[in-house]
mmCIF file of C-alpha atoms in Angstrom:
data_model
loop_
_atom_site.group_PDB
_atom_site.id
_atom_site.type_symbol
_atom_site.label_atom_id
_atom_site.label_comp_id
_atom_site.label_asym_id
_atom_site.label_seq_id
_atom_site.Cartn_x
_atom_site.Cartn_y
_atom_site.Cartn_z
ATOM 1 C CA MET A 1 0.000 0.000 0.000
ATOM 2 C CA ASP A 2 1.324 3.422 -0.933
ATOM 3 C CA LYS A 3 1.858 5.865 1.896
ATOM 4 C CA PHE A 4 1.841 9.652 2.129
ATOM 5 C CA LYS A 5 3.239 11.230 5.299
ATOM 6 C CA ASN A 6 3.286 7.677 6.733
ATOM 7 C CA THR A 7 -0.491 7.385 6.225
ATOM 8 C CA HIS A 8 -2.145 4.716 4.076
ATOM 9 C CA ARG A 9 -3.810 5.991 0.942
ATOM 10 C CA ILE A 10 -5.620 4.473 -2.035
ATOM 11 C CA PRO A 11 -3.415 4.242 -5.141
ATOM 12 C CA SER A 12 -4.414 6.543 -7.996
ATOM 13 C CA SER A 13 -6.701 5.194 -10.707
ATOM 14 C CA ARG A 14 -5.398 7.719 -13.245
ATOM 15 C CA LEU A 15 -3.358 6.584 -16.243
ATOM 16 C CA GLN A 16 0.129 7.363 -14.970
ATOM 17 C CA SER A 17 1.678 7.872 -18.423
ATOM 18 C CA TRP A 18 -0.830 10.527 -19.462
ATOM 19 C CA ASP A 19 -0.842 14.245 -18.698
ATOM 20 C CA TYR A 20 -4.425 15.092 -17.777
ATOM 21 C CA GLY A 21 -3.966 18.684 -18.865
ATOM 22 C CA ALA A 22 -3.293 17.504 -22.428
ATOM 23 C CA PRO A 23 -5.743 18.258 -25.248
ATOM 24 C CA GLY A 24 -8.286 15.510 -25.637
ATOM 25 C CA LEU A 25 -11.734 14.169 -24.847
ATOM 26 C CA TYR A 26 -12.410 12.735 -21.410
ATOM 27 C CA PHE A 27 -15.335 10.764 -19.979
ATOM 28 C CA ILE A 28 -15.860 11.280 -16.251
ATOM 29 C CA SER A 29 -18.170 9.682 -13.695
ATOM 30 C CA ILE A 30 -18.650 11.100 -10.202
ATOM 31 C CA CYS A 31 -20.675 9.390 -7.459
ATOM 32 C CA THR A 32 -22.321 10.800 -4.373
ATOM 33 C CA LYS A 33 -21.114 9.713 -0.953
ATOM 34 C CA ASN A 34 -22.362 6.188 -0.216
ATOM 35 C CA ARG A 35 -24.261 6.446 -3.521
ATOM 36 C CA GLU A 36 -27.090 8.296 -1.802
ATOM 37 C CA GLN A 37 -29.769 9.465 -4.248
ATOM 38 C CA TYR A 38 -29.486 13.209 -3.736
ATOM 39 C CA PHE A 39 -30.303 14.545 -7.194
ATOM 40 C CA GLY A 40 -33.827 13.370 -7.976
ATOM 41 C CA LYS A 41 -35.563 10.237 -9.186
ATOM 42 C CA ILE A 42 -36.260 8.249 -12.318
ATOM 43 C CA GLU A 43 -39.832 7.537 -13.337
ATOM 44 C CA ASN A 44 -40.862 5.847 -16.573
ATOM 45 C CA CYS A 45 -37.248 5.922 -17.798
ATOM 46 C CA GLU A 46 -37.008 9.690 -17.367
ATOM 47 C CA MET A 47 -34.812 11.581 -14.904
ATOM 48 C CA PHE A 48 -36.625 14.161 -12.795
ATOM 49 C CA LEU A 49 -34.145 16.510 -11.150
ATOM 50 C CA ASN A 50 -34.817 17.997 -7.746
ATOM 51 C CA GLU A 51 -33.415 21.330 -6.585
ATOM 52 C CA LEU A 52 -29.942 19.963 -5.966
ATOM 53 C CA GLY A 53 -29.970 18.062 -9.256
ATOM 54 C CA LEU A 54 -30.736 21.289 -11.109
ATOM 55 C CA ILE A 55 -27.791 22.901 -9.320
ATOM 56 C CA VAL A 56 -25.510 20.091 -10.521
ATOM 57 C CA ASN A 57 -26.524 20.775 -14.140
ATOM 58 C CA LYS A 58 -26.145 24.511 -13.715
ATOM 59 C CA GLU A 59 -22.672 24.296 -12.175
ATOM 60 C CA TRP A 60 -21.433 21.924 -14.894
ATOM 61 C CA ILE A 61 -22.715 24.172 -17.693
ATOM 62 C CA LYS A 62 -20.796 27.066 -16.115
ATOM 63 C CA THR A 63 -17.493 25.127 -16.253
ATOM 64 C CA PRO A 64 -16.237 26.382 -19.674
ATOM 65 C CA LEU A 65 -17.204 29.950 -18.755
ATOM 66 C CA ILE A 66 -15.329 29.841 -15.451
ATOM 67 C CA ARG A 67 -12.250 28.272 -17.091
ATOM 68 C CA ARG A 68 -12.091 30.122 -20.398
ATOM 69 C CA ASP A 69 -8.289 29.937 -20.380
ATOM 70 C CA MET A 70 -8.441 26.124 -20.666
ATOM 71 C CA ASN A 71 -10.420 26.148 -23.936
ATOM 72 C CA LEU A 72 -13.016 23.656 -22.688
ATOM 73 C CA GLU A 73 -16.051 22.293 -24.492
ATOM 74 C CA LEU A 74 -18.816 20.146 -23.067
ATOM 75 C CA GLY A 75 -20.143 16.989 -24.683
ATOM 76 C CA GLU A 76 -23.068 14.887 -23.503
ATOM 77 C CA PHE A 77 -23.714 14.856 -19.763
ATOM 78 C CA ILE A 78 -26.411 13.669 -17.390
ATOM 79 C CA THR A 79 -27.204 13.978 -13.720
ATOM 80 C CA MET A 80 -28.565 10.715 -12.343
ATOM 81 C CA PRO A 81 -30.038 10.106 -8.844
ATOM 82 C CA ASN A 82 -26.661 9.300 -7.280
ATOM 83 C CA HIS A 83 -24.017 10.017 -9.917
ATOM 84 C CA PHE A 84 -22.994 12.295 -12.743
ATOM 85 C CA HIS A 85 -21.626 11.371 -16.178
ATOM 86 C CA ALA A 86 -20.045 13.798 -18.621
ATOM 87 C CA ILE A 87 -17.784 14.139 -21.632
ATOM 88 C CA ILE A 88 -15.501 17.151 -21.658
ATOM 89 C CA MET A 89 -12.914 18.326 -24.157
ATOM 90 C CA ILE A 90 -9.751 20.099 -23.093
ATOM 91 C CA GLY A 91 -8.556 22.098 -26.085
ATOM 92 C CA GLU A 92 -5.123 23.455 -26.814
ATOM 93 C CA ASN A 93 -4.284 26.284 -24.441
ATOM 94 C CA LYS A 94 -1.301 28.119 -22.998
ATOM 95 C CA TYR A 95 -0.912 25.548 -20.225
ATOM 96 C CA ASN A 96 -0.537 22.532 -22.518
ATOM 97 C CA SER A 97 1.050 24.176 -25.556
ATOM 98 C CA GLN A 98 4.404 22.545 -24.756
ATOM 99 C CA LEU A 99 2.871 19.074 -25.162
ATOM 100 C CA PRO A 100 2.532 17.251 -28.477
ATOM 101 C CA ARG A 101 -0.530 18.479 -30.365
ATOM 102 C CA GLY A 102 -3.266 16.017 -29.778
ATOM 103 C CA GLY A 103 -6.309 14.709 -28.170
ATOM 104 C CA VAL A 104 -5.353 11.814 -30.439
ATOM 105 C CA ILE A 105 -4.736 8.325 -29.145
ATOM 106 C CA CYS A 106 -3.769 5.110 -30.941
ATOM 107 C CA GLY A 107 -3.832 6.895 -34.286
ATOM 108 C CA ASN A 108 -7.493 7.893 -33.972
ATOM 109 C CA ALA A 109 -8.392 11.560 -34.183
ATOM 110 C CA VAL A 110 -10.397 12.712 -31.196
ATOM 111 C CA GLY A 111 -11.000 16.420 -30.891
ATOM 112 C CA ARG A 112 -13.428 19.220 -31.698
ATOM 113 C CA ASP A 113 -14.371 17.720 -35.092
ATOM 114 C CA ALA A 114 -15.173 14.381 -33.486
ATOM 115 C CA MET A 115 -17.157 16.112 -30.738
ATOM 116 C CA HIS A 116 -19.466 17.517 -33.401
ATOM 117 C CA GLY A 117 -19.659 14.339 -35.445
ATOM 118 C CA VAL A 118 -17.369 15.464 -38.240
ATOM 119 C CA SER A 119 -15.210 12.767 -39.783
ATOM 120 C CA THR A 120 -11.498 13.471 -39.643
ATOM 121 C CA THR A 121 -8.360 11.639 -40.700
ATOM 122 C CA THR A 122 -5.824 13.528 -38.596
ATOM 123 C CA THR A 123 -3.379 11.083 -37.016
ATOM 124 C CA THR A 124 -1.103 13.171 -34.824
ATOM 125 C CA ASP A 125 0.371 10.860 -32.214
ATOM 126 C CA ALA A 126 -0.138 11.982 -28.625
ATOM 127 C CA VAL A 127 0.720 8.721 -26.922
ATOM 128 C CA PRO A 128 4.119 8.104 -25.345
ATOM 129 C CA THR A 129 6.334 5.893 -27.514
ATOM 130 C CA THR A 130 9.920 4.745 -27.142
ATOM 131 C CA ASN A 131 11.046 8.036 -28.664
ATOM 132 C CA GLN A 132 8.401 10.343 -27.279
ATOM 133 C CA LYS A 133 7.258 10.698 -23.690
ATOM 134 C CA ILE A 134 4.591 12.844 -22.107
ATOM 135 C CA PRO A 135 5.589 13.681 -18.539
ATOM 136 C CA ASN A 136 3.332 12.292 -15.873
ATOM 137 C CA LYS A 137 1.929 15.364 -14.153
ATOM 138 C CA PHE A 138 -0.846 13.680 -12.205
ATOM 139 C CA GLY A 139 -1.190 15.050 -8.724
ATOM 140 C CA PRO A 140 -2.429 18.137 -6.906
ATOM 141 C CA GLN A 141 -2.225 20.837 -9.541
ATOM 142 C CA SER A 142 -4.316 23.197 -11.605
ATOM 143 C CA LYS A 143 -5.337 23.410 -15.249
ATOM 144 C CA ASN A 144 -6.030 19.713 -15.695
ATOM 145 C CA LEU A 145 -8.962 17.291 -15.509
ATOM 146 C CA ALA A 146 -8.652 16.790 -11.760
ATOM 147 C CA SER A 147 -8.828 20.535 -11.118
ATOM 148 C CA ILE A 148 -11.960 20.800 -13.292
ATOM 149 C CA VAL A 149 -13.692 18.028 -11.342
ATOM 150 C CA ARG A 150 -12.484 19.393 -8.017
ATOM 151 C CA GLY A 151 -13.868 22.851 -8.801
ATOM 152 C CA PHE A 152 -17.188 21.455 -10.013
ATOM 153 C CA LYS A 153 -17.659 19.267 -6.938
ATOM 154 C CA SER A 154 -16.769 22.165 -4.657
ATOM 155 C CA SER A 155 -19.280 24.477 -6.348
ATOM 156 C CA VAL A 156 -22.108 21.952 -5.985
ATOM 157 C CA THR A 157 -21.221 21.359 -2.326
ATOM 158 C CA THR A 158 -21.179 25.117 -1.659
ATOM 159 C CA GLN A 159 -24.588 25.559 -3.271
ATOM 160 C CA SER A 160 -26.025 22.618 -1.333
ATOM 161 C CA LYS A 161 -25.090 24.333 1.914
ATOM 162 C CA LYS A 162 -26.923 27.485 0.829
ATOM 163 C CA ILE A 163 -30.161 25.497 0.558
ATOM 164 C CA ASN A 164 -29.454 23.551 3.760
ATOM 165 C CA ILE A 165 -29.030 20.125 2.174
ATOM 166 C CA GLU A 166 -26.679 17.643 3.826
ATOM 167 C CA PHE A 167 -24.709 16.403 0.852
ATOM 168 C CA GLY A 168 -21.379 14.839 -0.010
ATOM 169 C CA TRP A 169 -19.447 13.479 -2.979
ATOM 170 C CA GLN A 170 -17.395 10.338 -3.121
ATOM 171 C CA ALA A 171 -13.752 11.321 -2.693
ATOM 172 C CA ARG A 172 -12.577 9.930 -6.037
ATOM 173 C CA PHE A 173 -13.902 10.004 -9.578
ATOM 174 C CA HIS A 174 -13.588 7.726 -12.578
ATOM 175 C CA ASP A 175 -12.110 8.941 -15.851
ATOM 176 C CA HIS A 176 -11.605 7.468 -19.290
ATOM 177 C CA ILE A 177 -9.605 8.947 -22.163
ATOM 178 C CA ILE A 178 -11.721 8.711 -25.317
ATOM 179 C CA ARG A 179 -9.634 7.163 -28.060
ATOM 180 C CA SER A 180 -11.747 7.259 -31.212
ATOM 181 C CA HIS A 181 -14.825 8.682 -32.883
ATOM 182 C CA ASP A 182 -16.592 5.323 -32.469
ATOM 183 C CA GLU A 183 -15.815 5.321 -28.766
ATOM 184 C CA LEU A 184 -17.122 8.877 -28.457
ATOM 185 C CA PHE A 185 -20.380 7.807 -30.123
ATOM 186 C CA ARG A 186 -20.716 4.750 -27.869
ATOM 187 C CA ILE A 187 -20.099 6.690 -24.658
ATOM 188 C CA SER A 188 -22.398 9.537 -25.742
ATOM 189 C CA SER A 189 -25.160 6.991 -26.389
ATOM 190 C CA TYR A 190 -24.533 5.402 -22.998
ATOM 191 C CA ILE A 191 -24.952 8.796 -21.302
ATOM 192 C CA ILE A 192 -28.126 9.660 -23.212
ATOM 193 C CA ASN A 193 -29.690 6.263 -22.491
ATOM 194 C CA ASN A 194 -28.645 6.081 -18.837
ATOM 195 C CA PRO A 195 -32.169 6.713 -17.461
ATOM 196 C CA ASP A 196 -33.567 3.909 -19.656
ATOM 197 C CA ASN A 197 -31.060 1.486 -18.177
ATOM 198 C CA TRP A 198 -31.194 2.712 -14.593
ATOM 199 C CA LYS A 199 -32.218 -0.575 -12.964
ATOM 200 C CA GLU A 200 -29.358 -2.370 -14.701
ATOM 201 C CA ASP A 201 -26.875 0.405 -13.897
ATOM 202 C CA LYS A 202 -24.002 -0.536 -11.609
ATOM 203 C CA PHE A 203 -24.750 2.606 -9.559
ATOM 204 C CA PHE A 204 -28.374 1.576 -8.919
ATOM 205 C CA ASN A 205 -29.181 0.814 -5.292
#
């Protein structure tokens, strides 16, 4: 077990060879503490957001406006009773301009064109190879995926306190680097259809 300041901690689930400030498309999932259903309910395969659920949507939509310097763009997202799914694109910006141009993995172009369903044949390589390495910058820092999620979670928690709702997030979040247009389509469809599949969802309780 890894230790920090002689205290046990859970090893990171992030891809250690990838810089999470790099341009690209990312799929994130964030759960509530103990998977409590804080955000509303599903009836007849439709999600009905309560007051806190509406706040979650509002705070996520504000993300690109708050972080204009990161050149962010939102893809599909959904607030479910006890979790939140979203696709977000980090574009090229002054913080990642020293990295290889990308958002491209395994030779598949994934970027703004793919986000909007435009076919592209760009094949810039943004994956570490024997001759090219992207420094691992995962950890407490700003201008990366973790800082986006951290800020979003904090905003929702702050707003929940203003309406006197006892609320908490799970400490960690799940991420996935989207590697192709087909994968983007599959994950987008999964997000859109999440309410239909709620009872089979791994987060259902």
